[in-house]
CSV table of C-alpha atoms in Angstrom, one decimal:
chain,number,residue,atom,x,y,z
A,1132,UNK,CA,40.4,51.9,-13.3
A,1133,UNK,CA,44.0,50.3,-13.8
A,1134,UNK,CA,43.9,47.0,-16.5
A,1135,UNK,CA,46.3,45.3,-17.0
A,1136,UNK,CA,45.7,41.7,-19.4
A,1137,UNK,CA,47.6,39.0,-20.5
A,1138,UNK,CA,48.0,36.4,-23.3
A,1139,UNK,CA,48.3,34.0,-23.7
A,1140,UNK,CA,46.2,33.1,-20.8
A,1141,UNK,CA,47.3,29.3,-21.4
A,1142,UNK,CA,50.4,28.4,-23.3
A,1143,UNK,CA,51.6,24.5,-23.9
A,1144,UNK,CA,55.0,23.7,-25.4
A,1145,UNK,CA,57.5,21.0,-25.8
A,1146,UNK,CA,61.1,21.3,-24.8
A,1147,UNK,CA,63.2,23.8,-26.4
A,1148,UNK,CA,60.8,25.9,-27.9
A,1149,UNK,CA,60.9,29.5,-27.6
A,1150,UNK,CA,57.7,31.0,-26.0
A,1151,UNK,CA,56.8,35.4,-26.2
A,1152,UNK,CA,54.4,36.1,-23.2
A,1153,UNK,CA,52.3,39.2,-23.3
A,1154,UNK,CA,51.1,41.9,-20.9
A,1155,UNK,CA,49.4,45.2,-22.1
A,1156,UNK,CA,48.0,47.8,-19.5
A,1157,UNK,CA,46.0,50.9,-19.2
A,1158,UNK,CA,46.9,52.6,-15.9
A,1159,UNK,CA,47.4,56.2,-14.4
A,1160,UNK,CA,50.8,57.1,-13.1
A,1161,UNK,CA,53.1,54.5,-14.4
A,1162,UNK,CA,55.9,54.1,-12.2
A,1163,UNK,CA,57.1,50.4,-13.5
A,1164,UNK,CA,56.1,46.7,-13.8
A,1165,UNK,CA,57.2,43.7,-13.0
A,1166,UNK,CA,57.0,40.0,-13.8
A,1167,UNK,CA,56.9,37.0,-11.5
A,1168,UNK,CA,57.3,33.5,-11.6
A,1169,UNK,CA,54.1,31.4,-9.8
A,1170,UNK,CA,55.2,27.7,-9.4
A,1171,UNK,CA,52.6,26.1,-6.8
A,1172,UNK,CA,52.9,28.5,-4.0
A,1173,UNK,CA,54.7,32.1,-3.7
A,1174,UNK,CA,55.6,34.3,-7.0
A,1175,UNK,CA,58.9,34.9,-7.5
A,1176,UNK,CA,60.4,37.8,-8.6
A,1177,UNK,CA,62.2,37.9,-12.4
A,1178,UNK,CA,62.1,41.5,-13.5
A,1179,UNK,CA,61.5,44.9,-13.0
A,1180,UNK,CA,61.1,47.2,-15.8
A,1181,UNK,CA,61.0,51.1,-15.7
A,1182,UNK,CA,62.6,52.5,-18.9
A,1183,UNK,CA,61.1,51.7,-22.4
A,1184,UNK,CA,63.2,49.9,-25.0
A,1185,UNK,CA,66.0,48.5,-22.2
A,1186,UNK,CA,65.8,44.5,-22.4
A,1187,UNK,CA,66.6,42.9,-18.8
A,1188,UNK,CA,68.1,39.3,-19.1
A,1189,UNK,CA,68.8,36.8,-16.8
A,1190,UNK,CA,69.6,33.4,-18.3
A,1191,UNK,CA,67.3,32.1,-21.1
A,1192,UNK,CA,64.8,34.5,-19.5
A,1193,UNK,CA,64.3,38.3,-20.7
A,1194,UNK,CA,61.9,41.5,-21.4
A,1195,UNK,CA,61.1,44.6,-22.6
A,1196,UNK,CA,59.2,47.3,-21.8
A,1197,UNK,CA,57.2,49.8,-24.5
A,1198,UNK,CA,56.0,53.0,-23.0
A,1199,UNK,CA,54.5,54.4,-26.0
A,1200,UNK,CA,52.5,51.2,-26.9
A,1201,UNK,CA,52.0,50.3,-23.1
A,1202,UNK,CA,53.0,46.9,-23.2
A,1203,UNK,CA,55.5,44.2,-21.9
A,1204,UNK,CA,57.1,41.0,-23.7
A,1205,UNK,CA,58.8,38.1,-21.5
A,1206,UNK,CA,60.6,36.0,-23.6
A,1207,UNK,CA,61.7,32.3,-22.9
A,1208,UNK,CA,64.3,30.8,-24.8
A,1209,UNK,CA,65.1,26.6,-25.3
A,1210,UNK,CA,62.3,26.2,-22.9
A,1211,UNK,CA,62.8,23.1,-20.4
A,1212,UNK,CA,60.3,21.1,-18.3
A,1213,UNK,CA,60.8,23.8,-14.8
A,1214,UNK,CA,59.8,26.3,-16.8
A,1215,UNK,CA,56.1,25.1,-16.5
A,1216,UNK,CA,54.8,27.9,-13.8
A,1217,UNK,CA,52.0,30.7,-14.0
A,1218,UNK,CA,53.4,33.7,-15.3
A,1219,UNK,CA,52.5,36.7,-13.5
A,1220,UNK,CA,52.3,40.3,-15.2
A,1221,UNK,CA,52.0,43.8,-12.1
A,1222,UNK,CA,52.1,47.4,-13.0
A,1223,UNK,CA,53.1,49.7,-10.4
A,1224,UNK,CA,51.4,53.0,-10.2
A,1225,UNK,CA,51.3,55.7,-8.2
A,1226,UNK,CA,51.9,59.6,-7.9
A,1227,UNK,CA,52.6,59.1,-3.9
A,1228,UNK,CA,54.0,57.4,-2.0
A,1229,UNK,CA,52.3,54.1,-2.0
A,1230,UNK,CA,53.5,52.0,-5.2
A,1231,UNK,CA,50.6,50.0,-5.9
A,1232,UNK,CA,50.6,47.1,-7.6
A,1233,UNK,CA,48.1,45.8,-10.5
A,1234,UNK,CA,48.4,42.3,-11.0
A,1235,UNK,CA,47.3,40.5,-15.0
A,1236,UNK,CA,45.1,37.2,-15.1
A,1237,UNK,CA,48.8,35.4,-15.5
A,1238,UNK,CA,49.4,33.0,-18.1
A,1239,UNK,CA,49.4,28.9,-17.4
A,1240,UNK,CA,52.9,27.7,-19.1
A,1241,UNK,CA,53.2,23.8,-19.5
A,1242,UNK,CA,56.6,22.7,-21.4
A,1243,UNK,CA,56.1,18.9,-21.8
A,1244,UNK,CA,59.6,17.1,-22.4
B,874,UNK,CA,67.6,33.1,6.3
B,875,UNK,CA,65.5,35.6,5.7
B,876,UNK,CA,62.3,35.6,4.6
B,877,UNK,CA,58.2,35.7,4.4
B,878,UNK,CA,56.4,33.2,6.0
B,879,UNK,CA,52.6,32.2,6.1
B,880,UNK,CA,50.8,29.6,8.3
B,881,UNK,CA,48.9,27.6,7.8
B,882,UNK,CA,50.0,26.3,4.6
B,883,UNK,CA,46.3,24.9,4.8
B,884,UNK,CA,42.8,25.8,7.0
B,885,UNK,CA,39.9,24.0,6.4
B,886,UNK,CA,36.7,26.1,7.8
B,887,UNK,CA,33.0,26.3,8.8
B,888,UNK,CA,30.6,28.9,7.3
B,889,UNK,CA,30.0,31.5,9.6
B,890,UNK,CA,33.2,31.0,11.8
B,891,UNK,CA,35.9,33.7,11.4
B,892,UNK,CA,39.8,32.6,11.3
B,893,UNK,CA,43.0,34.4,11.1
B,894,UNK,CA,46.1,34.0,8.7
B,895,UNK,CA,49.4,34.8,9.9
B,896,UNK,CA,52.2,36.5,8.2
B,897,UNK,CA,55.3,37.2,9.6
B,898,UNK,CA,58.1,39.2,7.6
B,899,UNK,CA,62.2,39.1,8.8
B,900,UNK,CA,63.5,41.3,6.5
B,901,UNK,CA,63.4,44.5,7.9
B,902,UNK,CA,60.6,45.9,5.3
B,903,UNK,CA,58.0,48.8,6.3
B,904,UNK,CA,55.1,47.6,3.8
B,905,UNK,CA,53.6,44.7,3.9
B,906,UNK,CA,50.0,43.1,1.9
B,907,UNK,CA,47.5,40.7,1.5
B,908,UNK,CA,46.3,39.2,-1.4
B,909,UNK,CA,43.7,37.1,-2.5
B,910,UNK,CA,43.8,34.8,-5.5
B,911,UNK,CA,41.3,32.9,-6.8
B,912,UNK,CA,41.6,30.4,-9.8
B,913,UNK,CA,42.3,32.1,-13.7
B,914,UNK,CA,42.7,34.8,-11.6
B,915,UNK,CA,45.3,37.4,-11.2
B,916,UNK,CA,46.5,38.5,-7.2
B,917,UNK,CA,44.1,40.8,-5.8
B,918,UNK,CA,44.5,43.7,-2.9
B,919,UNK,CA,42.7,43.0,0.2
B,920,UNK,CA,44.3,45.0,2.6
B,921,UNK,CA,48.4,47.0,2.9
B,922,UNK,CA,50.4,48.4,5.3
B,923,UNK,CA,53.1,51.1,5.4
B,924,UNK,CA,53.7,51.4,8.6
B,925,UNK,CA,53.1,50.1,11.9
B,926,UNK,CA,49.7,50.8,13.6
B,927,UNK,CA,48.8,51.9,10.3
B,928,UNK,CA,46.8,50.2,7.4
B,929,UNK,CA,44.7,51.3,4.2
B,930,UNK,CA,41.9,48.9,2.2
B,931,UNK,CA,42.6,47.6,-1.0
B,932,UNK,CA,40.4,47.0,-3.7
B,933,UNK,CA,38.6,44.3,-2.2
B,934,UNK,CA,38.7,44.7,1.7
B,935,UNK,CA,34.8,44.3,2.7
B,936,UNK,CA,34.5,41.0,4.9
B,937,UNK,CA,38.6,41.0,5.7
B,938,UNK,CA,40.0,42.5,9.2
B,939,UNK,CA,43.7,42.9,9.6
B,940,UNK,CA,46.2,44.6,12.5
B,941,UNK,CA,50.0,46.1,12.2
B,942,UNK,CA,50.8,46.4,15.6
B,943,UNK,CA,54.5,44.9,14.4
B,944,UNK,CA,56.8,45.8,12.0
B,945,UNK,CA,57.4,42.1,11.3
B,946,UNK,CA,53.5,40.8,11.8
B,947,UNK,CA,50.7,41.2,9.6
B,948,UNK,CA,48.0,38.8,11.0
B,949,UNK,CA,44.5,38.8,7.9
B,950,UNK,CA,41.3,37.8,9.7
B,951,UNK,CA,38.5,36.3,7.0
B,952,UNK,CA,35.6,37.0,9.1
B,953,UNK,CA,32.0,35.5,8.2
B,954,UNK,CA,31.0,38.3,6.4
B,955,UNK,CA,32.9,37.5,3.6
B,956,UNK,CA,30.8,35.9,1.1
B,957,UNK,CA,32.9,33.5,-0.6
B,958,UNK,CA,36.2,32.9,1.3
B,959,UNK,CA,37.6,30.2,-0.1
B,960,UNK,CA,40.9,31.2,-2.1
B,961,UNK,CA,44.4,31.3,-2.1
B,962,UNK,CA,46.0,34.0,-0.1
B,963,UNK,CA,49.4,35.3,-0.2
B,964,UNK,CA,51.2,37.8,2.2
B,965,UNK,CA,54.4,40.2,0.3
B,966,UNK,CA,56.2,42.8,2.1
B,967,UNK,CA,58.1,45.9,0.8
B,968,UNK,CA,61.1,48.1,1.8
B,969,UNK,CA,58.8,51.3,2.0
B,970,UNK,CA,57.8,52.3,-1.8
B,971,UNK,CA,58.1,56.0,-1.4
B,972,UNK,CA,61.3,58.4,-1.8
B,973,UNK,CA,62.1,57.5,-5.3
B,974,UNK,CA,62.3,53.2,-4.5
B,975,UNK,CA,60.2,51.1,-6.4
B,976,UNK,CA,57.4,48.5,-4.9
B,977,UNK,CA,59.2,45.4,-5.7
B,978,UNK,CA,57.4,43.2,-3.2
B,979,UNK,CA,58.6,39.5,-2.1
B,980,UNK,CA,56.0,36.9,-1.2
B,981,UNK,CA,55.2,34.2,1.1
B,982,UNK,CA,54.3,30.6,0.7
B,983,UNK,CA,50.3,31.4,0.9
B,984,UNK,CA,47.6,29.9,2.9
B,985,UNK,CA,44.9,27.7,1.2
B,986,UNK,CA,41.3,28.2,2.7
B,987,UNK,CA,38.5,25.9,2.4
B,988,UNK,CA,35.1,26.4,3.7
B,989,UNK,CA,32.8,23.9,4.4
């Protein structure tokens, strides 16, 4: 069965602090994965990563993707107050044609000014 | 604009009546999904579709009903069998993850389902 697990699960931090999120994951045909941004209603997208050791940034926002060790790191820099939102970790797997997507627990970020 | 949208954004509802969620998709995508997601919880699979007229269980279909009878409409019916419906639930839709494209799937606002 595809895992994939997060940590923190719950993460509370004052403005501009740094904060490393985690995702690990056990899964069969590893196409890539993908992290999302949950602020009350609908995820939105940040990044997709396929290749191991390539960061993707955008803004104070970036990650990394280890093959070998089967993990993820999303990395937020000088951390404000919007940044409070449920992080959300999917793996995509799949040797056909359907990508499917394994979603982590997420982790709960509150930045408090 | 383009987009995903849900409605209701909320649906209260009495044990042992079904109800349908709609999801409608103007983007031009091929897949489309259903998730569930319950509190501490990550999203989880209830039903997806590739294709119209065509759809395939997830990983936690039993008391869920759906139809793909448009590209554009994806309409999730939470019928009484379902032991404990109350959640969150969240429609995405794909371009069609197959032919070396990834599944990078964009969601919509959710419905929020309370039974009573």
């Amino acid at each position: 069965e595809d895992k994939v697990v997060q940590s923190p699960l719950s993460l509370v931090v004052h403005e501009g602090d740094t904060v490393t999120l985690n995702c690990s994951y056990e899964v069969t045909n590893f196409r890539s994965l993908l992290w999302y941004k949950q602020e009350k209603k609908a995820p939105t997208f940040l990044f997709m990563l396929t290749s191991s050791g390539i960061e993707k940034k955008s803004g104070r926002l970036s990650s990394i993707l280890d093959k070998k060790e089967l993990f993820s790191i999303l990395n937020i820099t000088a951390t404000q107050t919007g940044d409070s939102a449920v992080y959300l970790c999917a793996v995509e797997t799949g040797g056909t044609s359907y990508g499917k997507l394994t979603f982590g627990q997420g982790t709960i970020l509150t930045v408090h000014p | 604009d383009g987009g995903i949208t849900q409605s209701p954004k909320y649906l209260f509802r009495k044990e042992g009546q079904n109800v349908t969620l709609s999801c409608e998709q103007n983007l031009n995508h091929d897949a489309m999904y259903w998730y569930r997601q319950d509190p501490g919880q990550g999203l989880r699979l209830i039903y997806y579709s590739q294709i119209v007229n065509d759809f395939q269980k997830g990983d936690i279909a039993e008391g869920y009903s759906v139809s793909r009878e448009k590209k554009e409409s994806f309409p999730l019916t939470v019928t009484s069998a379902q032991k404990n419906p109350t959640a969150f639930y969240l429609c995405a839709s794909s371009k069609f993850p197959g032919q070396g494209l990834y599944n990078e799937q964009f969601f919509g606002p959710g419905t929020r389902l309370t039974v009573l």
